PDB file of C-alpha atoms and ligand atoms in Angstrom:
ATOM      1  CA  MET A   1       0.000   0.000   0.000  1.00 67.00           C
ATOM      2  CA  LYS A   2       1.255   3.459  -0.860  1.00 80.00           C
ATOM      3  CA  LYS A   3       2.252   5.825   1.954  1.00 82.00           C
ATOM      4  CA  GLU A   4      -0.359   8.346   0.818  1.00 88.00           C
ATOM      5  CA  GLN A   5      -3.144   5.730   0.963  1.00 90.00           C
ATOM      6  CA  LYS A   6      -2.089   4.784   4.492  1.00 93.00           C
ATOM      7  CA  ALA A   7      -2.338   8.410   5.602  1.00 96.00           C
ATOM      8  CA  LEU A   8      -5.791   8.773   4.014  1.00 97.00           C
ATOM      9  CA  LEU A   9      -7.021   5.564   5.663  1.00 97.00           C
ATOM     10  CA  ALA A  10      -5.784   6.893   9.014  1.00 97.00           C
ATOM     11  CA  GLU A  11      -7.752  10.090   8.382  1.00 98.00           C
ATOM     12  CA  LEU A  12     -10.874   8.032   7.568  1.00 98.00           C
ATOM     13  CA  LYS A  13     -10.477   6.193  10.871  1.00 98.00           C
ATOM     14  CA  SER A  14     -10.428   9.547  12.630  1.00 98.00           C
ATOM     15  CA  VAL A  15     -13.717  10.428  10.865  1.00 98.00           C
ATOM     16  CA  TYR A  16     -15.193   7.161  12.177  1.00 98.00           C
ATOM     17  CA  ALA A  17     -13.883   7.981  15.672  1.00 98.00           C
ATOM     18  CA  GLU A  18     -15.698  11.310  15.481  1.00 98.00           C
ATOM     19  CA  VAL A  19     -18.952   9.582  14.561  1.00 98.00           C
ATOM     20  CA  GLU A  20     -18.583   7.561  17.749  1.00 97.00           C
ATOM     21  CA  ALA A  21     -17.724  10.699  19.725  1.00 98.00           C
ATOM     22  CA  GLN A  22     -20.830  12.458  18.354  1.00 96.00           C
ATOM     23  CA  ALA A  23     -23.143   9.460  18.758  1.00 97.00           C
ATOM     24  CA  LEU A  24     -26.821  10.261  19.108  1.00 98.00           C
ATOM     25  CA  PRO A  25     -29.067   8.214  21.421  1.00 97.00           C
ATOM     26  CA  ARG A  26     -30.159   5.071  19.540  1.00 97.00           C
ATOM     27  CA  GLN A  27     -31.397   1.690  20.749  1.00 96.00           C
ATOM     28  CA  CYS A  28     -29.729  -0.663  18.274  1.00 94.00           C
ATOM     29  CA  GLU A  29     -30.348  -4.274  19.292  1.00 92.00           C
ATOM     30  CA  MET A  30     -28.039  -5.636  16.556  1.00 88.00           C
ATOM     31  CA  ARG A  31     -30.908  -7.286  14.719  1.00 88.00           C
ATOM     32  CA  THR A  32     -29.018  -6.571  11.474  1.00 92.00           C
ATOM     33  CA  GLY A  33     -32.228  -5.845   9.583  1.00 92.00           C
ATOM     34  CA  CYS A  34     -30.436  -2.932   7.894  1.00 95.00           C
ATOM     35  CA  CYS A  35     -27.808  -5.406   6.566  1.00 97.00           C
ATOM     36  CA  HIS A  36     -30.536  -7.229   4.599  1.00 96.00           C
ATOM     37  CA  PHE A  37     -30.340  -5.149   1.446  1.00 96.00           C
ATOM     38  CA  ARG A  38     -32.868  -7.159  -0.574  1.00 96.00           C
ATOM     39  CA  GLN A  39     -35.463  -6.856   2.169  1.00 94.00           C
ATOM     40  CA  THR A  40     -34.935  -3.156   2.815  1.00 94.00           C
ATOM     41  CA  GLY A  41     -34.331  -2.205  -0.821  1.00 95.00           C
ATOM     42  CA  LYS A  42     -31.445  -0.045   0.421  1.00 94.00           C
ATOM     43  CA  THR A  43     -27.682  -0.398   0.128  1.00 95.00           C
ATOM     44  CA  PRO A  44     -25.064   1.816   1.787  1.00 97.00           C
ATOM     45  CA  ILE A  45     -23.491   4.342  -0.575  1.00 97.00           C
ATOM     46  CA  VAL A  46     -19.774   4.698   0.080  1.00 98.00           C
ATOM     47  CA  THR A  47     -16.819   6.822  -0.870  1.00 98.00           C
ATOM     48  CA  ARG A  48     -13.847   5.079  -2.429  1.00 97.00           C
ATOM     49  CA  ILE A  49     -11.746   5.474   0.715  1.00 97.00           C
ATOM     50  CA  GLU A  50     -14.471   3.695   2.723  1.00 98.00           C
ATOM     51  CA  ALA A  51     -14.453   0.843   0.204  1.00 98.00           C
ATOM     52  CA  LEU A  52     -10.666   0.582   0.562  1.00 97.00           C
ATOM     53  CA  LEU A  53     -10.888   0.340   4.352  1.00 97.00           C
ATOM     54  CA  ALA A  54     -13.673  -2.258   4.088  1.00 98.00           C
ATOM     55  CA  ALA A  55     -11.472  -4.245   1.667  1.00 97.00           C
ATOM     56  CA  GLN A  56      -8.708  -4.111   4.279  1.00 96.00           C
ATOM     57  CA  GLY A  57     -11.193  -5.619   6.748  1.00 97.00           C
ATOM     58  CA  VAL A  58     -12.095  -8.392   4.301  1.00 97.00           C
ATOM     59  CA  ARG A  59      -8.412  -9.204   3.807  1.00 95.00           C
ATOM     60  CA  ALA A  60      -7.825  -9.137   7.574  1.00 95.00           C
ATOM     61  CA  SER A  61     -10.566 -11.737   7.958  1.00 93.00           C
ATOM     62  CA  GLY A  62      -8.650 -14.046   5.607  1.00 93.00           C
ATOM     63  CA  ARG A  63     -10.868 -13.676   2.544  1.00 92.00           C
ATOM     64  CA  LYS A  64      -9.780 -12.638  -0.924  1.00 84.00           C
ATOM     65  CA  LYS A  65     -13.176 -12.214  -2.525  1.00 83.00           C
ATOM     66  CA  LEU A  66     -16.812 -11.921  -1.573  1.00 89.00           C
ATOM     67  CA  THR A  67     -19.435 -14.629  -1.674  1.00 92.00           C
ATOM     68  CA  PRO A  68     -22.975 -13.387  -2.302  1.00 94.00           C
ATOM     69  CA  HIS A  69     -25.274 -13.784   0.677  1.00 95.00           C
ATOM     70  CA  PRO A  70     -27.949 -16.424  -0.067  1.00 93.00           C
ATOM     71  CA  GLU A  71     -30.765 -14.112   1.070  1.00 94.00           C
ATOM     72  CA  GLY A  72     -29.494 -11.013  -0.697  1.00 96.00           C
ATOM     73  CA  ALA A  73     -28.088  -9.470   2.468  1.00 97.00           C
ATOM     74  CA  CYS A  74     -24.694  -7.789   2.708  1.00 98.00           C
ATOM     75  CA  PRO A  75     -21.985 -10.324   1.764  1.00 97.00           C
ATOM     76  CA  LEU A  76     -20.157  -9.340   4.940  1.00 97.00           C
ATOM     77  CA  LEU A  77     -22.952 -10.480   7.213  1.00 97.00           C
ATOM     78  CA  GLY A  78     -21.683 -13.636   8.928  1.00 94.00           C
ATOM     79  CA  LYS A  79     -23.586 -16.869   9.478  1.00 91.00           C
ATOM     80  CA  ASP A  80     -23.817 -15.919  13.150  1.00 93.00           C
ATOM     81  CA  GLY A  81     -25.707 -12.760  12.186  1.00 92.00           C
ATOM     82  CA  ARG A  82     -22.776 -10.463  12.990  1.00 94.00           C
ATOM     83  CA  CYS A  83     -20.831  -8.120  10.750  1.00 96.00           C
ATOM     84  CA  THR A  84     -17.545  -9.807   9.808  1.00 96.00           C
ATOM     85  CA  ILE A  85     -15.724  -6.474   9.291  1.00 97.00           C
ATOM     86  CA  TYR A  86     -17.273  -4.553  12.177  1.00 96.00           C
ATOM     87  CA  ALA A  87     -14.237  -2.332  12.886  1.00 97.00           C
ATOM     88  CA  HIS A  88     -13.900  -1.572   9.154  1.00 98.00           C
ATOM     89  CA  ARG A  89     -17.593  -1.132   8.338  1.00 98.00           C
ATOM     90  CA  PRO A  90     -18.557   1.944   6.298  1.00 98.00           C
ATOM     91  CA  PHE A  91     -19.901   5.242   7.558  1.00 98.00           C
ATOM     92  CA  GLY A  92     -23.495   4.400   6.560  1.00 97.00           C
ATOM     93  CA  CYS A  93     -23.434   1.313   8.779  1.00 97.00           C
ATOM     94  CA  ARG A  94     -22.444   3.592  11.680  1.00 97.00           C
ATOM     95  CA  THR A  95     -25.081   6.264  11.099  1.00 97.00           C
ATOM     96  CA  HIS A  96     -28.080   4.409   9.681  1.00 96.00           C
ATOM     97  CA  PHE A  97     -30.451   2.876  12.218  1.00 95.00           C
ATOM     98  CA  CYS A  98     -33.818   1.270  11.633  1.00 93.00           C
ATOM     99  CA  GLY A  99     -37.012   3.005  12.723  1.00 93.00           C
ATOM    100  CA  PRO A 100     -37.475   1.024  15.962  1.00 93.00           C
ATOM    101  CA  ALA A 101     -33.866   1.863  16.953  1.00 96.00           C
ATOM    102  CA  GLY A 102     -34.485   5.573  16.441  1.00 96.00           C
ATOM    103  CA  GLY A 103     -33.873   6.073  12.719  1.00 96.00           C
ATOM    104  CA  PRO A 104     -30.905   7.324  10.713  1.00 96.00           C
ATOM    105  CA  TYR A 105     -28.816  10.237  11.944  1.00 98.00           C
ATOM    106  CA  PRO A 106     -30.095  13.526  10.494  1.00 98.00           C
ATOM    107  CA  ARG A 107     -27.969  14.681   7.558  1.00 97.00           C
ATOM    108  CA  GLN A 108     -27.072  17.966   9.231  1.00 97.00           C
ATOM    109  CA  HIS A 109     -25.505  16.000  12.096  1.00 98.00           C
ATOM    110  CA  VAL A 110     -23.046  14.200   9.812  1.00 98.00           C
ATOM    111  CA  VAL A 111     -22.696  16.371   6.716  1.00 98.00           C
ATOM    112  CA  GLY A 112     -19.332  17.804   7.811  1.00 98.00           C
ATOM    113  CA  LEU A 113     -17.914  14.305   8.209  1.00 98.00           C
ATOM    114  CA  ILE A 114     -19.315  13.263   4.804  1.00 98.00           C
ATOM    115  CA  HIS A 115     -17.530  16.221   3.221  1.00 98.00           C
ATOM    116  CA  ARG A 116     -14.297  15.169   4.924  1.00 98.00           C
ATOM    117  CA  MET A 117     -14.591  11.698   3.380  1.00 98.00           C
ATOM    118  CA  GLU A 118     -15.337  13.153  -0.037  1.00 98.00           C
ATOM    119  CA  ALA A 119     -12.222  15.321   0.285  1.00 98.00           C
ATOM    120  CA  LEU A 120     -10.186  12.164   0.963  1.00 97.00           C
ATOM    121  CA  ASP A 121     -11.482  10.685  -2.307  1.00 97.00           C
ATOM    122  CA  GLU A 122     -10.385  13.836  -4.101  1.00 96.00           C
ATOM    123  CA  GLN A 123      -6.917  13.392  -2.644  1.00 96.00           C
ATOM    124  CA  LEU A 124      -6.917   9.809  -3.938  1.00 93.00           C
ATOM    125  CA  GLY A 125      -7.642  11.217  -7.385  1.00 93.00           C
ATOM    126  CA  TRP A 126     -11.164   9.790  -7.351  1.00 93.00           C
ATOM    127  CA  HIS A 127     -13.704  12.234  -8.752  1.00 93.00           C
ATOM    128  CA  ASP A 128     -16.590   9.890  -9.651  1.00 92.00           C
ATOM    129  CA  GLY A 129     -18.452  10.276  -6.361  1.00 94.00           C
ATOM    130  CA  SER A 130     -19.866   7.721  -3.956  1.00 97.00           C
ATOM    131  CA  ARG A 131     -21.174   4.349  -5.167  1.00 97.00           C
ATOM    132  CA  PRO A 132     -23.245   1.398  -3.917  1.00 97.00           C
ATOM    133  CA  PHE A 133     -21.222  -0.527  -1.349  1.00 97.00           C
ATOM    134  CA  GLU A 134     -21.002  -3.966  -2.960  1.00 95.00           C
ATOM    135  CA  ALA A 135     -19.743  -2.721  -6.335  1.00 95.00           C
ATOM    136  CA  ALA A 136     -17.273  -0.307  -4.734  1.00 96.00           C
ATOM    137  CA  LEU A 137     -15.977  -3.025  -2.422  1.00 96.00           C
ATOM    138  CA  ALA A 138     -15.563  -5.574  -5.244  1.00 95.00           C
ATOM    139  CA  ASP A 139     -13.399  -3.038  -7.131  1.00 94.00           C
ATOM    140  CA  ALA A 140     -11.419  -2.172  -4.003  1.00 95.00           C
ATOM    141  CA  LEU A 141     -10.699  -5.866  -3.401  1.00 95.00           C
ATOM    142  CA  GLN A 142      -9.279  -6.214  -6.914  1.00 91.00           C
ATOM    143  CA  GLU A 143      -7.068  -3.226  -6.344  1.00 83.00           C
ATOM    144  CA  TRP A 144      -5.905  -4.155  -2.848  1.00 73.00           C
TER     145      TRP A 144
HETATM  146  S1  SF4 B   1     -20.699  -3.979   6.389  1.00 81.36           S
HETATM  147 FE1  SF4 B   1     -21.381  -5.044   8.230  1.00 81.36          FE
HETATM  148  S2  SF4 B   1     -22.766  -3.601   9.276  1.00 81.36           S
HETATM  149 FE2  SF4 B   1     -22.542  -2.894   7.151  1.00 81.36          FE
HETATM  150  S3  SF4 B   1     -24.257  -3.808   6.012  1.00 81.36           S
HETATM  151 FE3  SF4 B   1     -22.491  -5.215   5.824  1.00 81.36          FE
HETATM  152  S4  SF4 B   1     -22.725  -6.710   7.512  1.00 81.36           S
HETATM  153 FE4  SF4 B   1     -24.061  -4.931   7.960  1.00 81.36          FE
END
């Protein structure tokens, strides 16, 4: 990995740390309903730097590629119902909560952090904007 990428990934981790520091009251019971993309009809949209960090998490778990989830859920959802890259999961997984848990964070609460991530993509030379998680992650895994 290039030195510049390492520095940008470290900056992304500091964005994630700020999300935790600015956490709003939510009652997530880890039911992982939001990880079931086919059921919800929604997929996280990620910056390229988020996809790169998620790919690092996939590699750290010993995998080289993704296997589609049989029920159309996130391919990173484990058989035990837990996220297999929890520490590397994208921003959307940290800020989106289902209705019973209290709902997603309001955009104005996180917009500054989103702009910081977009600026990291610019520094990577990526100007195409954010993309659906699975496609962005598959590309990041090829590159990693
Ligand atoms: S990355 Fe983890 S938390 Fe996010 S949707 Fe996939 S399994 Fe769920």
